[in-house]
XYZ file of C-alpha atoms in Angstrom:
152
model
C 115.964 116.635 92.793
C 114.634 113.487 93.956
C 116.393 110.275 93.915
C 114.132 107.604 92.776
C 114.009 103.975 94.881
C 115.917 102.626 91.014
C 118.778 105.052 91.810
C 119.283 104.275 95.373
C 119.166 100.558 94.674
C 121.794 100.984 91.667
C 123.842 102.839 94.508
C 123.360 99.949 97.026
C 123.651 96.834 94.908
C 127.095 98.518 93.522
C 128.198 99.047 97.090
C 127.094 95.305 97.748
C 129.295 94.554 94.504
C 132.443 96.624 95.657
C 132.497 94.994 99.316
C 132.779 91.490 97.583
C 135.989 89.648 96.446
C 136.671 91.710 93.022
C 137.707 87.556 91.250
C 134.638 86.282 91.812
C 131.337 86.816 90.468
C 128.291 87.484 93.111
C 125.027 85.322 92.335
C 121.720 87.983 92.082
C 120.325 85.803 95.052
C 123.036 86.492 97.713
C 123.065 90.315 96.452
C 119.076 90.595 96.895
C 119.334 88.307 100.304
C 121.827 91.298 101.402
C 120.301 93.933 100.470
C 116.209 93.164 100.631
C 115.899 93.947 97.326
C 113.314 91.821 95.001
C 114.526 89.643 92.488
C 112.312 90.977 89.773
C 113.516 94.653 90.787
C 117.124 93.637 90.797
C 117.104 92.045 87.610
C 115.760 95.182 86.074
C 118.439 97.504 87.188
C 121.384 95.201 86.980
C 120.328 95.167 83.252
C 120.453 98.951 82.702
C 123.983 98.732 84.705
C 125.323 95.792 82.455
C 123.883 97.488 79.345
C 126.107 100.884 80.508
C 129.218 98.456 81.371
C 129.211 98.931 85.087
C 129.214 95.194 85.752
C 130.140 92.272 84.088
C 127.991 89.163 84.000
C 128.805 85.220 83.481
C 125.933 82.503 83.414
C 126.197 79.228 84.589
C 126.789 77.439 87.661
C 129.227 79.837 89.376
C 127.529 83.007 87.845
C 127.142 86.349 88.532
C 128.152 89.362 88.219
C 130.795 92.106 89.525
C 132.239 95.325 88.897
C 133.973 96.031 85.732
C 136.174 98.585 87.049
C 137.721 99.598 90.306
C 135.687 101.066 92.934
C 137.373 104.472 92.633
C 136.456 104.977 88.897
C 132.453 104.920 89.521
C 131.279 108.081 90.924
C 127.590 108.194 92.270
C 126.761 110.787 89.859
C 127.759 108.447 87.037
C 125.629 105.637 88.522
C 122.367 108.195 89.349
C 122.712 109.518 85.954
C 122.232 106.405 84.447
C 118.965 104.990 86.987
C 117.173 108.693 86.516
C 118.622 110.586 83.106
C 118.796 114.466 84.281
C 119.669 115.377 87.816
C 118.946 118.798 87.112
C 116.680 120.286 89.974
C 114.307 121.872 87.386
C 113.103 121.108 84.252
C 114.602 123.649 82.058
C 117.576 122.474 82.687
C 117.137 118.330 82.369
C 118.167 118.734 78.218
C 121.338 120.117 77.072
C 119.318 122.598 74.458
C 117.466 124.533 76.994
C 113.517 124.973 75.533
C 112.158 127.137 77.650
C 110.898 130.453 76.178
C 111.629 132.684 78.610
C 115.216 132.022 79.331
C 116.178 134.960 77.942
C 114.113 137.094 81.125
C 114.181 134.388 83.447
C 115.888 135.851 86.877
C 116.000 132.835 88.635
C 117.985 130.321 85.764
C 121.582 131.513 87.275
C 120.271 130.414 90.578
C 119.063 126.941 88.929
C 122.169 126.542 86.682
C 124.663 126.934 90.065
C 122.614 124.703 92.061
C 122.613 122.241 89.174
C 126.109 122.647 88.759
C 126.954 122.116 92.874
C 124.736 119.362 92.445
C 126.678 117.546 89.416
C 130.247 118.963 91.425
C 129.396 117.522 94.423
C 127.931 113.835 93.310
C 130.449 113.284 90.366
C 132.917 114.116 93.332
C 132.268 111.046 95.304
C 133.528 107.305 94.061
C 131.891 103.960 95.608
C 134.960 103.554 97.105
C 134.648 106.695 98.547
C 131.473 105.458 100.427
C 132.808 102.162 101.439
C 135.772 104.255 103.126
C 133.526 106.460 104.896
C 130.919 103.524 105.920
C 134.002 101.593 107.531
C 135.149 104.289 109.366
C 131.333 105.013 110.817
C 130.373 101.812 111.772
C 132.412 99.331 113.511
C 130.072 96.487 112.548
C 131.399 97.323 108.522
C 135.163 97.191 109.926
C 134.912 93.671 110.426
C 133.592 93.133 106.601
C 136.602 95.106 105.343
C 138.965 93.192 107.738
C 137.828 89.685 105.880
C 137.951 91.306 102.703
C 141.193 92.526 102.639
C 142.300 89.130 103.361
C 140.808 88.059 100.035
């Protein structure tokens, strides 16, 4: 499994929004500037996040985007599955119906299934909130940002 730029950027966008005032809509320009993502790519990723109900949008002068739910309700797995599709380590596990004609005799299939389950459990066990808390604990610069956010 290799996570694409789109998946990595989606996580950066979601964590960026999580660190802002949850009552305010955040402009794409400000996200693009902070995350150093092109506006065109940011718009495409936001369209996916919005269509999936991960973010809310508001048009107009004070418009922008904000998270639709609390930070603890978004898992890394759900965001990556939205942007990447399957996170399966091998093709034969990508879809619900196994189309491999060797699945009955495949000696390695149980190992791939176990790896797939471990990846899924790991990524579904980490929330955006977890990422923010971990970042604040490990980076003193982020603690100042968090302190400012708590006052909001």
